Short mmCIF file of C-alpha atoms in Angstrom, two decimals:
data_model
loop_
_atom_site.label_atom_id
_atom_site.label_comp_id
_atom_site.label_asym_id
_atom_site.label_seq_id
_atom_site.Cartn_x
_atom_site.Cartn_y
_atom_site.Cartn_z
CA UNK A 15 -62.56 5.28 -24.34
CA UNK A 16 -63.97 5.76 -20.88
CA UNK A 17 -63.04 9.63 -19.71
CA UNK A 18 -60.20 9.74 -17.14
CA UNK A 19 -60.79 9.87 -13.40
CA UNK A 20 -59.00 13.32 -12.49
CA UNK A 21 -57.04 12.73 -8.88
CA UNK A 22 -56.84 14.81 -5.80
CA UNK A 23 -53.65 17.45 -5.26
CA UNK A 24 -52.49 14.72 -2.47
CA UNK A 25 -53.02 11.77 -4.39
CA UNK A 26 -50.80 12.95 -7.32
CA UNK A 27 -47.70 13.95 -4.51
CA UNK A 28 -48.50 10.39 -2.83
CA UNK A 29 -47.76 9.10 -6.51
CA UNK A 30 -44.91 11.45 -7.34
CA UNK A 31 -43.20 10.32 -3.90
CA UNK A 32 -43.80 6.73 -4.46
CA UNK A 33 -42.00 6.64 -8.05
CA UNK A 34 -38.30 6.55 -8.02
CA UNK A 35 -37.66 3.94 -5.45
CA UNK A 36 -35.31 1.71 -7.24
CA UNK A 37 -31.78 2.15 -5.73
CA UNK A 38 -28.31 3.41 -8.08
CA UNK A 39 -26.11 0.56 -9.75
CA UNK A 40 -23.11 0.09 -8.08
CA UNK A 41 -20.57 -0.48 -10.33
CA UNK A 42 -17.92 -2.14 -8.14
CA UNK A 43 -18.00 -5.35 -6.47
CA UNK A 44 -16.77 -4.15 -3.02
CA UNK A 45 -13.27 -5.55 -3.71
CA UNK A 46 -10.50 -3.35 -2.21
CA UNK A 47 -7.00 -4.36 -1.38
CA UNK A 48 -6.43 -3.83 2.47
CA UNK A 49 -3.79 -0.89 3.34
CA UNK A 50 -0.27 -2.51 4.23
CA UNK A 51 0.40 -2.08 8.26
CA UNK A 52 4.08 -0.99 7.79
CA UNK A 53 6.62 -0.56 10.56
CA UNK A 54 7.48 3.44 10.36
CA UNK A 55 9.98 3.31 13.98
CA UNK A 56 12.75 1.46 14.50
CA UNK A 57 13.15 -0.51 17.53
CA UNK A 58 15.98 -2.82 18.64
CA UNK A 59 13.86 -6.20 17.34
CA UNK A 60 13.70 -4.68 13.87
CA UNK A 61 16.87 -3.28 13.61
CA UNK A 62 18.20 -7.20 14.67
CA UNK A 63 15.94 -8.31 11.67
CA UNK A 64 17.13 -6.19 9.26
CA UNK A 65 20.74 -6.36 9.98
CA UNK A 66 20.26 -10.15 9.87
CA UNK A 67 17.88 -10.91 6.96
CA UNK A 68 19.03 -7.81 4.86
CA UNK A 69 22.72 -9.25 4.60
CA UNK A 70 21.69 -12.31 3.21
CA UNK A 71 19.84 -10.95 -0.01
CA UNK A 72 21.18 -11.17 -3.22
CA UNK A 73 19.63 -7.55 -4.71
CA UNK A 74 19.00 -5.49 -1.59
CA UNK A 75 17.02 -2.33 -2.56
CA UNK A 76 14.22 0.21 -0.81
CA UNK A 77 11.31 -1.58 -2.59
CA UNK A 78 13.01 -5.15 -1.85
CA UNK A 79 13.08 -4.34 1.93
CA UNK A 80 9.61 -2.72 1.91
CA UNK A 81 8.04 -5.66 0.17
CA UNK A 82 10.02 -8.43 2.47
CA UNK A 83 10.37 -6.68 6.07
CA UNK A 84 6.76 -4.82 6.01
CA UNK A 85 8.71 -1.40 6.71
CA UNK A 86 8.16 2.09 5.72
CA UNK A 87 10.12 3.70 2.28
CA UNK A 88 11.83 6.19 4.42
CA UNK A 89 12.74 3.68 7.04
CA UNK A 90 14.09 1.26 4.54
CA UNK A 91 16.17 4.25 3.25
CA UNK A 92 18.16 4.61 6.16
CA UNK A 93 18.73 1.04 6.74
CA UNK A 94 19.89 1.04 3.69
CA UNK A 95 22.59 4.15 4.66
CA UNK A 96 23.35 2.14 8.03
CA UNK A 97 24.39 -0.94 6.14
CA UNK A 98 26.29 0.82 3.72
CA UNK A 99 28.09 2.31 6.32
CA UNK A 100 28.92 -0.73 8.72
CA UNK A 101 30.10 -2.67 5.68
CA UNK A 102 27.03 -4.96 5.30
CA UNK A 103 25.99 -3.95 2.03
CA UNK A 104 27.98 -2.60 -1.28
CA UNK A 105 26.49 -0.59 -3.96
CA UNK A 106 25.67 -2.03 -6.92
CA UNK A 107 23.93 1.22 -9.10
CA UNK A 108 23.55 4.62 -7.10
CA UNK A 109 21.06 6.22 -9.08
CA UNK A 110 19.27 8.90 -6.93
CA UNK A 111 15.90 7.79 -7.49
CA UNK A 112 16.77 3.82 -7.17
CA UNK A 113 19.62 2.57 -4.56
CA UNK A 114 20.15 -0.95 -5.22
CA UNK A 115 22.91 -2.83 -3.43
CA UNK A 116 23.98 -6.27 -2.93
CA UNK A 117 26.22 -8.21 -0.17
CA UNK A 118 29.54 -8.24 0.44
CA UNK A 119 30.79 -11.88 0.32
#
């Protein structure tokens, strides 16, 4: 076996910096679900579309309205109360945590 060549102080740092290169796995794809643009004010349009559209549904609750009009939980809660109130709407199960409602015929 031939004796070994011993390097220079810069060539072994050259060679220490040069190792490692190879970049981390990524273990995701890059796949994310885009954040919902939900209305959190309500204007005179939306209040129309709600009053309209919400009176037609057969099971009218906060996660019903969220889902169908693209509106914030809080928002949806007091449409909810407004509708109640006019008449719209009748209660079906007034749990605290889950309002659900349906129309009046």
């Amino acid at each position: 076996m031939p004796p070994k060549i011993q390097q220079t102080k810069a060539a072994k740092a050259a060679a220490a910096l040069a190792g490692g290169k190879k970049s981390k796995k990524k273990w995701n794809k890059g796949k994310m679900k885009d954040k919902a643009q939900h209305h959190v004010l309500l204007d005179q349009p939306l209040y129309d579309r709600i009053f309209k559209e919400a009176a037609t549904y057969k099971v009218i609750s906060v996660s019903v309205l969220v889902d169908r009009l693209k509106i914030g939980g809080s928002l949806a809660r007091v449409a909810l109360r407004d509708l109640e109130a006019q008449g719209v709407i009748k209660p079906v199960i007034a749990h605290s945590k889950q309002l659900t409602y349906t129309k009046v015929e």
